[in-house]
Short mmCIF file of C-alpha atoms in Angstrom, two decimals:
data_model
loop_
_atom_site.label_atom_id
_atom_site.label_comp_id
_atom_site.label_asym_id
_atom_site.label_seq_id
_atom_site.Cartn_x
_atom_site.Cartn_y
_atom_site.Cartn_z
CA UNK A 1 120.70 79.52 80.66
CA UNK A 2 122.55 83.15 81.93
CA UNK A 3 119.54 85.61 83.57
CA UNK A 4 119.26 87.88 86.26
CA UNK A 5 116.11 88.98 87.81
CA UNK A 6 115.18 91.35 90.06
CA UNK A 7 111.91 92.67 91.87
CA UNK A 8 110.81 94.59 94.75
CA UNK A 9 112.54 93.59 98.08
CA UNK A 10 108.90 93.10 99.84
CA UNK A 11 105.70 92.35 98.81
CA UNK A 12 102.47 92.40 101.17
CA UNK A 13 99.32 91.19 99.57
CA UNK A 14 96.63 91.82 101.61
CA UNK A 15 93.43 94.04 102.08
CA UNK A 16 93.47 96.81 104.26
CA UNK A 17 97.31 96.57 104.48
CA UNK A 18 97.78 100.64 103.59
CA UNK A 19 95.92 101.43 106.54
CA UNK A 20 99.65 100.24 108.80
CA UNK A 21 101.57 102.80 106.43
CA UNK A 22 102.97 104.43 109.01
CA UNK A 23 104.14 101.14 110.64
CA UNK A 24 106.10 100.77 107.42
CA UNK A 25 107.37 103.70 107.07
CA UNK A 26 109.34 103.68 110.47
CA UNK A 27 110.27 100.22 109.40
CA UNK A 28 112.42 101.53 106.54
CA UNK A 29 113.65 104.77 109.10
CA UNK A 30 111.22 107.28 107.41
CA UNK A 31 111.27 110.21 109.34
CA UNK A 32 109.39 112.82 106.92
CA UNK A 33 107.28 111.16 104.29
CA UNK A 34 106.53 112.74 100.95
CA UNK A 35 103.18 111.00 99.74
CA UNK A 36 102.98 110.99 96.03
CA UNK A 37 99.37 110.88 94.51
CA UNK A 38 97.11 112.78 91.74
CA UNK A 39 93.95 115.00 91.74
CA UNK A 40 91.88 111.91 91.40
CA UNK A 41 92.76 109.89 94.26
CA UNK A 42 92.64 113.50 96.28
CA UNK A 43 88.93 113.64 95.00
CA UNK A 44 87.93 110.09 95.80
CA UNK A 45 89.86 110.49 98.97
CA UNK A 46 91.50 107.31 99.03
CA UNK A 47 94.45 108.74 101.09
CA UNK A 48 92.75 110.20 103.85
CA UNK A 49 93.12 106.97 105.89
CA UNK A 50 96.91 106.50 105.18
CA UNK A 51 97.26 110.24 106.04
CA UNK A 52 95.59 109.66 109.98
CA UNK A 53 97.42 106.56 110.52
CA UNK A 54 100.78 108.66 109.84
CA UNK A 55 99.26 111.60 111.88
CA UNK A 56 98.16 109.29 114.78
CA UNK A 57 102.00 107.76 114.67
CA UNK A 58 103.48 111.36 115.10
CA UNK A 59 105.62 110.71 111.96
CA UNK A 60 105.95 114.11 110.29
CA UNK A 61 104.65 113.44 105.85
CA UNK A 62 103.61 116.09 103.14
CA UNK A 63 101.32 115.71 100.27
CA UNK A 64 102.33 116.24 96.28
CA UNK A 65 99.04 115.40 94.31
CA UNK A 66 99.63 116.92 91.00
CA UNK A 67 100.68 114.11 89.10
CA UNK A 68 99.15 113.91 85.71
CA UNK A 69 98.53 111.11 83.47
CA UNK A 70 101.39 109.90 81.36
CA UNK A 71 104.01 112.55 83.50
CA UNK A 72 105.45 115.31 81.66
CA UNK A 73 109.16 116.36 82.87
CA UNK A 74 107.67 119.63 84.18
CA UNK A 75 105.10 117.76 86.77
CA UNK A 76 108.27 115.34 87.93
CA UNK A 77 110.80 118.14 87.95
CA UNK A 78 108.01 120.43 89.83
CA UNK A 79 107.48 117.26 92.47
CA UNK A 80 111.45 117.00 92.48
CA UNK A 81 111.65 121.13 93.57
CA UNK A 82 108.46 120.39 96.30
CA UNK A 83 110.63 117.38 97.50
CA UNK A 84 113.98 119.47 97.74
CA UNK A 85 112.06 122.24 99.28
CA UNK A 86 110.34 119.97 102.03
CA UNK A 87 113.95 117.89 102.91
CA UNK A 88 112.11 114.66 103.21
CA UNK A 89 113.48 111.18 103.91
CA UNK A 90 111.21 108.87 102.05
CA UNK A 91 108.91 108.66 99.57
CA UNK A 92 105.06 106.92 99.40
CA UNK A 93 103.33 106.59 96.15
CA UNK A 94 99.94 106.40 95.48
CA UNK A 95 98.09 105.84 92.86
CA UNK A 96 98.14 104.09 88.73
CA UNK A 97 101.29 104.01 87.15
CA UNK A 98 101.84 107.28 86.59
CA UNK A 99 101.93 108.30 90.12
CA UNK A 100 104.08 105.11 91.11
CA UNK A 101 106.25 105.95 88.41
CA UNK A 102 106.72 110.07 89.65
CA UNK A 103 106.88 108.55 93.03
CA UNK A 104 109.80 106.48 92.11
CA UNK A 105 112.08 109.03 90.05
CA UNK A 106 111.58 111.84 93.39
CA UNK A 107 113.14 108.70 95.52
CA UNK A 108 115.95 108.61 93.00
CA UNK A 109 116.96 111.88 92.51
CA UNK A 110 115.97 113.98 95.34
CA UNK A 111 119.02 114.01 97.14
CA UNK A 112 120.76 113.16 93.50
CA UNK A 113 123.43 115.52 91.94
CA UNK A 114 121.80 114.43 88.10
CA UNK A 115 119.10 116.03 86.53
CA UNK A 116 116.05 114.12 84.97
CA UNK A 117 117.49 114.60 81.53
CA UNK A 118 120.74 113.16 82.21
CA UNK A 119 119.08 109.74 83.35
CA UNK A 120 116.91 108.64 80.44
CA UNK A 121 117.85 105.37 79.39
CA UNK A 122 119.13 101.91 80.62
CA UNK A 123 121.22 102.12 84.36
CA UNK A 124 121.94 105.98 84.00
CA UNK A 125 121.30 106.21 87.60
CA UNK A 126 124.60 106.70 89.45
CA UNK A 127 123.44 107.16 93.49
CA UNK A 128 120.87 105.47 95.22
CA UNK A 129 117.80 106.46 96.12
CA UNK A 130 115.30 107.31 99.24
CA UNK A 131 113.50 104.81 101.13
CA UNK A 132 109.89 104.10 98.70
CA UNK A 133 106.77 102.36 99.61
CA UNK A 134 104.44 101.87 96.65
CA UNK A 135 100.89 101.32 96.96
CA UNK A 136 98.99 100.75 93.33
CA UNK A 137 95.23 101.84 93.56
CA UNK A 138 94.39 99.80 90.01
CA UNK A 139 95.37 96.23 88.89
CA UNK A 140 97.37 97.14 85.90
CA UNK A 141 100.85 98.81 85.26
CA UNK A 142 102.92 96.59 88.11
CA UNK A 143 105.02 99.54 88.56
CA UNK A 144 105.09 98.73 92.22
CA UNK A 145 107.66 95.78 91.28
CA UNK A 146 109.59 97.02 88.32
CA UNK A 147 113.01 99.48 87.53
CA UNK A 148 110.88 101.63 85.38
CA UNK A 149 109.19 104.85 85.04
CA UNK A 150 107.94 106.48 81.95
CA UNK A 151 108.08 110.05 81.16
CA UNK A 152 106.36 112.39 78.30
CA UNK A 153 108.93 114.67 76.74
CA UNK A 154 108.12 117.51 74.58
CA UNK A 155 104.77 117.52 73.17
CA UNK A 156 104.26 113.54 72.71
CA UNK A 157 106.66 111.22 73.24
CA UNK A 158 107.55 109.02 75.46
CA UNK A 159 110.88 107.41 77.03
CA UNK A 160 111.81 105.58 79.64
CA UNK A 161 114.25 105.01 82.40
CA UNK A 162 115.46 101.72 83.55
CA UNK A 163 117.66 100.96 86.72
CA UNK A 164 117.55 98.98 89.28
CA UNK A 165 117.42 101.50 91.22
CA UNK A 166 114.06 102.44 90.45
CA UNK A 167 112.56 98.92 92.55
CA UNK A 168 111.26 99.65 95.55
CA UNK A 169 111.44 98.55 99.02
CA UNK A 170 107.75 97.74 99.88
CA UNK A 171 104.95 97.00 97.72
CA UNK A 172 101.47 97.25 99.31
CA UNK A 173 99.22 95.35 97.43
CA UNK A 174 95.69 96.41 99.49
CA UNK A 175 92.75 95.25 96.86
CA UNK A 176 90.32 97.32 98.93
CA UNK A 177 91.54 99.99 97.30
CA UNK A 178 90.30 99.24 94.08
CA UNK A 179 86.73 97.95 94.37
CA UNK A 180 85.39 101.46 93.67
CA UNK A 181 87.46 101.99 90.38
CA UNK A 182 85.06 102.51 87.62
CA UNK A 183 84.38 99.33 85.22
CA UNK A 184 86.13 100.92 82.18
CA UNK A 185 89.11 102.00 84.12
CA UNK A 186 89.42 98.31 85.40
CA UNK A 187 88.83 96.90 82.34
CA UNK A 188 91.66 98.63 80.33
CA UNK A 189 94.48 98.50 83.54
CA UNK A 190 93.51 94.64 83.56
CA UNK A 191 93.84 94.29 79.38
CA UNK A 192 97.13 95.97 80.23
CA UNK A 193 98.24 93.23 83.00
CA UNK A 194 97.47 90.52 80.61
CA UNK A 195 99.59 91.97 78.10
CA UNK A 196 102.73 92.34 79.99
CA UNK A 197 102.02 88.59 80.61
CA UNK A 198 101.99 87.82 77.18
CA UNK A 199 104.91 90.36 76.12
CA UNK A 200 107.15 88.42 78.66
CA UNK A 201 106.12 85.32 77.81
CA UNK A 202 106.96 85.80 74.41
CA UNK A 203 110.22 88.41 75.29
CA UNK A 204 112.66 87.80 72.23
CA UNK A 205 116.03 88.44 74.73
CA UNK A 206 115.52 88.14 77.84
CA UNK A 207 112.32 85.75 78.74
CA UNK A 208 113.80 83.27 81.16
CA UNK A 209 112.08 80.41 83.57
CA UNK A 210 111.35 83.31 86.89
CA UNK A 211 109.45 85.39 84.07
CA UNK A 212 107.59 82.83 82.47
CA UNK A 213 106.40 81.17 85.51
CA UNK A 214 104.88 84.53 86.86
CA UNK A 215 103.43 85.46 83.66
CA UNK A 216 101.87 81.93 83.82
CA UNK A 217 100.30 82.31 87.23
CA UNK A 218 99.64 85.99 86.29
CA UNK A 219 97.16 85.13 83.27
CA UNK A 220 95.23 82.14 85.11
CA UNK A 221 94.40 84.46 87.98
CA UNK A 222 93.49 87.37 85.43
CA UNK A 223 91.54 85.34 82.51
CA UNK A 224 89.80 84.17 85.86
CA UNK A 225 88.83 86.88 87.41
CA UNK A 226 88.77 90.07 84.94
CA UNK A 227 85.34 89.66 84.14
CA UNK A 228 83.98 89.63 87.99
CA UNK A 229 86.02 92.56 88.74
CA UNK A 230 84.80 94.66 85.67
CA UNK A 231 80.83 93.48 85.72
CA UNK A 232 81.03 93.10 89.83
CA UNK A 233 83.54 95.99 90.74
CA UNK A 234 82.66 94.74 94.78
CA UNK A 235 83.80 91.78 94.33
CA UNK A 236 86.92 91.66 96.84
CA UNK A 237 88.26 88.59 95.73
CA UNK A 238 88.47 89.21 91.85
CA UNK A 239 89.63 92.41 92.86
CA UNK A 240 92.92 90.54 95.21
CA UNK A 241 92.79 88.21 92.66
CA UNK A 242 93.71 90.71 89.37
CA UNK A 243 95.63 93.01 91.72
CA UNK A 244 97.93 89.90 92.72
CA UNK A 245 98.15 88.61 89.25
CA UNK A 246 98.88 92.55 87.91
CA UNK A 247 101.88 92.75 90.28
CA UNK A 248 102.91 89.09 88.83
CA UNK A 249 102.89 90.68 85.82
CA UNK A 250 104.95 93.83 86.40
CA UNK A 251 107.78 91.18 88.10
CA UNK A 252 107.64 88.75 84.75
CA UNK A 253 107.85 91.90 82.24
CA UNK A 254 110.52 93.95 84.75
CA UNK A 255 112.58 91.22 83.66
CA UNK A 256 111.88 89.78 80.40
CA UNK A 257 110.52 93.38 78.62
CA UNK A 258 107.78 94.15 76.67
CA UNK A 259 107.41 94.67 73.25
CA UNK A 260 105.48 95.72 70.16
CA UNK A 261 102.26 95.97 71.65
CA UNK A 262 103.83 98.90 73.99
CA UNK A 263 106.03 100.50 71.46
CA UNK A 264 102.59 100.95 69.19
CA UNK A 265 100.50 101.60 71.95
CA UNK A 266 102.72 104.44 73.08
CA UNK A 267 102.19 107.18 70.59
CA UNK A 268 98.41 106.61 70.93
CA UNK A 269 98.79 107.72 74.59
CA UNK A 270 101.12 110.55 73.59
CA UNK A 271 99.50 112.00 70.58
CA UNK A 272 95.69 111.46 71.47
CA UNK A 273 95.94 110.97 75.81
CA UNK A 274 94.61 107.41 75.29
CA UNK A 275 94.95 105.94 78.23
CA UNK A 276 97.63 103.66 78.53
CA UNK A 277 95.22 99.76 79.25
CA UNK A 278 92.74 101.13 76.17
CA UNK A 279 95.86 101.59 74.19
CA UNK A 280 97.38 98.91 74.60
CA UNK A 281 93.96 96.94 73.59
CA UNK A 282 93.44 98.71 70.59
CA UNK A 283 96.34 97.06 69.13
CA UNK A 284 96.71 93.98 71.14
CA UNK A 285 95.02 91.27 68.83
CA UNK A 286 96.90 92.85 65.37
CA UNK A 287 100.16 92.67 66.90
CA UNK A 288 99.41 89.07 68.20
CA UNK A 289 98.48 88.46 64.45
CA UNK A 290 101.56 89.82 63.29
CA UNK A 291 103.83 87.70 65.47
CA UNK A 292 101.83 84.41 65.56
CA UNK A 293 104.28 83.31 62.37
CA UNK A 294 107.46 83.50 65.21
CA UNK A 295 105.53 83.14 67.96
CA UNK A 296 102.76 80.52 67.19
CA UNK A 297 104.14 77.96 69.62
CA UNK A 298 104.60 80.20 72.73
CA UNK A 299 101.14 81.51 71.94
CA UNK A 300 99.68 78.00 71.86
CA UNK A 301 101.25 77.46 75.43
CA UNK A 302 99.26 80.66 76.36
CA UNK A 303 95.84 78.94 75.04
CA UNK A 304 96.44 75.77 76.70
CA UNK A 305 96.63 77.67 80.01
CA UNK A 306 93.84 80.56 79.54
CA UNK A 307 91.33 78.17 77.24
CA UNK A 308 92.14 75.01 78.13
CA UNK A 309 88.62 73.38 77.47
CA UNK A 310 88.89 75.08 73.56
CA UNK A 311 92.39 74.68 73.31
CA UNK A 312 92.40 70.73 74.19
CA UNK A 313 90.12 69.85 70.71
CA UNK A 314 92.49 71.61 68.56
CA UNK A 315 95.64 70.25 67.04
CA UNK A 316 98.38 72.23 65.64
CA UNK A 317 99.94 75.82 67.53
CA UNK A 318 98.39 77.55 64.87
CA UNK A 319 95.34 76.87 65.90
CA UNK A 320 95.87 77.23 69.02
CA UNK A 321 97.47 80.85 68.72
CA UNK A 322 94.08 81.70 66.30
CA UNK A 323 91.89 80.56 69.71
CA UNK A 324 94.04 82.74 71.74
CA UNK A 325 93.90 85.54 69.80
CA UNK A 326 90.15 85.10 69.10
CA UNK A 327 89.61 84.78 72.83
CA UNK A 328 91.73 88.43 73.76
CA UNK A 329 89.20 90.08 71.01
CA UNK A 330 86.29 88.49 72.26
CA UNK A 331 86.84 89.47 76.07
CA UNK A 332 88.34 93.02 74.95
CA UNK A 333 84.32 93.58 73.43
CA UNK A 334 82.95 91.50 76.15
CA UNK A 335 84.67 94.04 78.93
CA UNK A 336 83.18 97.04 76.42
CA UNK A 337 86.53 98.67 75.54
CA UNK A 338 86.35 100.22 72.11
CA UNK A 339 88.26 97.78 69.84
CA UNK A 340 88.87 100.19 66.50
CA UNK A 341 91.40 103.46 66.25
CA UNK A 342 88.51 105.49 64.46
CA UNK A 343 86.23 105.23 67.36
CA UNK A 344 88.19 107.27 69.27
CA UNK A 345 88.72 110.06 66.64
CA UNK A 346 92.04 109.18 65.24
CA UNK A 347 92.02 110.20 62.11
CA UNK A 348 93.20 107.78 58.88
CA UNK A 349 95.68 110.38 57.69
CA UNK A 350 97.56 110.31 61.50
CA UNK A 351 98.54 106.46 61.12
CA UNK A 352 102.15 107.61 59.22
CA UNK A 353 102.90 109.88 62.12
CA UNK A 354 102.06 107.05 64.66
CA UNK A 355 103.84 104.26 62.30
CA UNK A 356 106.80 106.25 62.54
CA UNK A 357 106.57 107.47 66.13
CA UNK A 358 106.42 103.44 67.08
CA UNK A 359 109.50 102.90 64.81
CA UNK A 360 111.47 104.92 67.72
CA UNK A 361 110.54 102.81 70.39
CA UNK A 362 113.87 100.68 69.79
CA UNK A 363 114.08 99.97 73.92
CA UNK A 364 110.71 97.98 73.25
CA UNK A 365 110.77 96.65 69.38
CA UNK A 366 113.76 94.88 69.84
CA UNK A 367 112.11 92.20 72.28
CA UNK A 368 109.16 91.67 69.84
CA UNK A 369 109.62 87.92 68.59
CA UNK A 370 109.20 89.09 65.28
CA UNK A 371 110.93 92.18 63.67
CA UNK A 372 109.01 94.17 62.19
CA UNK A 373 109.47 97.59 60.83
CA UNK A 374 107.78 101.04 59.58
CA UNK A 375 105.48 99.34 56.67
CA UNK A 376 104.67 96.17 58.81
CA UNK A 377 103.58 98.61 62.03
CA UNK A 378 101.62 101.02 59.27
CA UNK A 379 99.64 97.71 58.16
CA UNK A 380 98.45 96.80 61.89
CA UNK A 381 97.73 100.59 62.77
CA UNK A 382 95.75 100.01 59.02
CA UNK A 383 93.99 96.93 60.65
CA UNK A 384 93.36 98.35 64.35
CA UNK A 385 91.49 101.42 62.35
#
């Protein structure tokens, strides 16, 4: 078997561990540190600690904290202009996904001669990039360990770039950081860890033995622990425990890619500012349903690991993959996500426009296990209404 896989060249898993930023920052010759965050973190003020241990080591840092959710070009191009204007020498981010994600593209092209436009896509990135710490504040998008960020052009769509690049030097996996995070907010970033698991598990080109192996360890720790962390937010360990398997995650899927869950879950996000976890939910189980004719025995491996005790009295993979998929829409009510499109005010008559937004997300589609196209995505929108 051919692969190559790549990840972030360090990761430090351990509470508390954001509060020696500045220690790690020198380590990777940071002399003026651009700290990439949003207006919620600001609020919360989950940076103010990071921010004295850089002013108590004299090294010189300014703050961008206008990231928004799901980026638009104008925020990343506006951080990009703050960046230039500032001359800094290494980037921190802060933050969900879409913060890591900003973070990571002002690394790459700050001292670039491209513009963001020209770098959409697979390995358009032509220089390399500024020093980048990443420090996640939720258990969920593992962009601290993978060659992506995704960016909302024109009114609702979203694309991606991929390059190596994009993988950063340090990830600073500090749980401590999440044990205030609301219960719905943990509940959807975790949903969304478990299904970059699955997508890479199940990865139609590229799954390989690295990737399934973390996706492996990734689910036990999260079908563990996700329900502590949501129902008993101070729970410390859960928290490690989801924010270590999230990250395990991120490294499976960074390598063997997600698939149709994403590429439907994507318009919801662009066309309704669903967040990202709650969209992916929403169609999680139906897409599962779709595949389980390709994908049955992969799934079945996925039930012996998550329910062993159900999964042991049953026979066949397609029973199996029905337990597994019964289990993801039993703990997606149990964690009190809403589970149908019309709940959140998505109208009927919008499921064309999504059906055929999804149909664009080739990058993603063409790692489901099973093709599918416009009518078979229609039907699931149809059944997640």
């Amino acid at each position: 078997m051919s692969f190559t896989f790549n990840t972030t060249k360090s990761i430090v898993n351990a509470p508390n561990s954001s509060l020696n930023l500045a220690q790690y920052c020198e380590n990777l010759n940071m002399t003026k540190v651009l700290l990439v965050t949003d207006p919620g973190i600001v609020k919360l003020g989950l940076h103010l600690n990071m921010l004295a241990n850089l002013e108590a080591s004299s090294l010189d840092y300014v703050l961008f904290s206008e990231v928004e959710v799901d980026p638009p070009m104008a925020v990343i191009e506006n951080a990009l202009a703050f960046a230039k204007q500032h001359q800094i020498d290494g980037v921190v981010g802060l933050g969900g996904g879409s913060s890591l994600d900003t973070a990571k593209l002002i690394a790459a092209l700050t001292q670039s001669s491209q513009t963001l436009e020209q770098v959409f896509g697979v390995d358009k990135l032509l220089h390399s990039r500024l020093p980048l710490i990443q420090i996640p504040t939720t258990a969920g998008t593992g962009s601290e360990v993978t060659p992506i960020s995704i960016v909302t052009t024109g009114e609702a769509m979203k694309m991606g770039i991929v390059s190596s690049v994009l993988l950063p030097d340090i990830a600073l996996l500090d749980a401590s950081l999440t044990v205030n995070l609301p219960p719905h907010i943990t509940a959807a970033t975790g949903i969304d860890a478990m299904v970059h698991a699955i997508e890479a598990y199940t990865s139609n080109i590229k799954k390989n033995p690295y990737s399934d192996m973390l996706a492996i360890e990734a689910l036990k720790l999260m079908s563990k622990n996700i329900q502590q962390a949501v129902h008993q937010g101070s729970d410390l360990q859960a928290r490690a425990n989801m924010m270590l398997g999230a990250t395990m995650a991120g490294q499976a899927f960074a390598n063997a890619p997600v698939a149709a869950v994403h590429a439907l879950a994507y318009p919801l996000g662009g066309h309704y500012h669903i967040p990202h976890g709650l969209s992916n939910s929403l169609v999680l189980p139906h897409v599962l349903k779709f595949n389980a004719p390709a994908a049955a025995p992969l799934y079945a491996q996925l039930a012996d690991i998550i329910i062993p005790n159900i999964a042991s009295t049953l026979t066949t993979a397609e029973e199996k993959t029905a337990a597994f998929i019964q289990y993801l829409e039993d703990l997606i009510i149990n964690l009190n996500l809403p589970n149908r499109l019309a709940s959140l005010d998505i109208p009927q008559s919008a499921l064309t426009m999504l059906a055929k937004d999804a149909l664009k997300q080739e990058r993603l589609l063409v790692n489901n296990p099973r093709p599918m196209n416009e009518a078979d995505i229609l039907a699931i929108y149809h059944a997640a209404f």
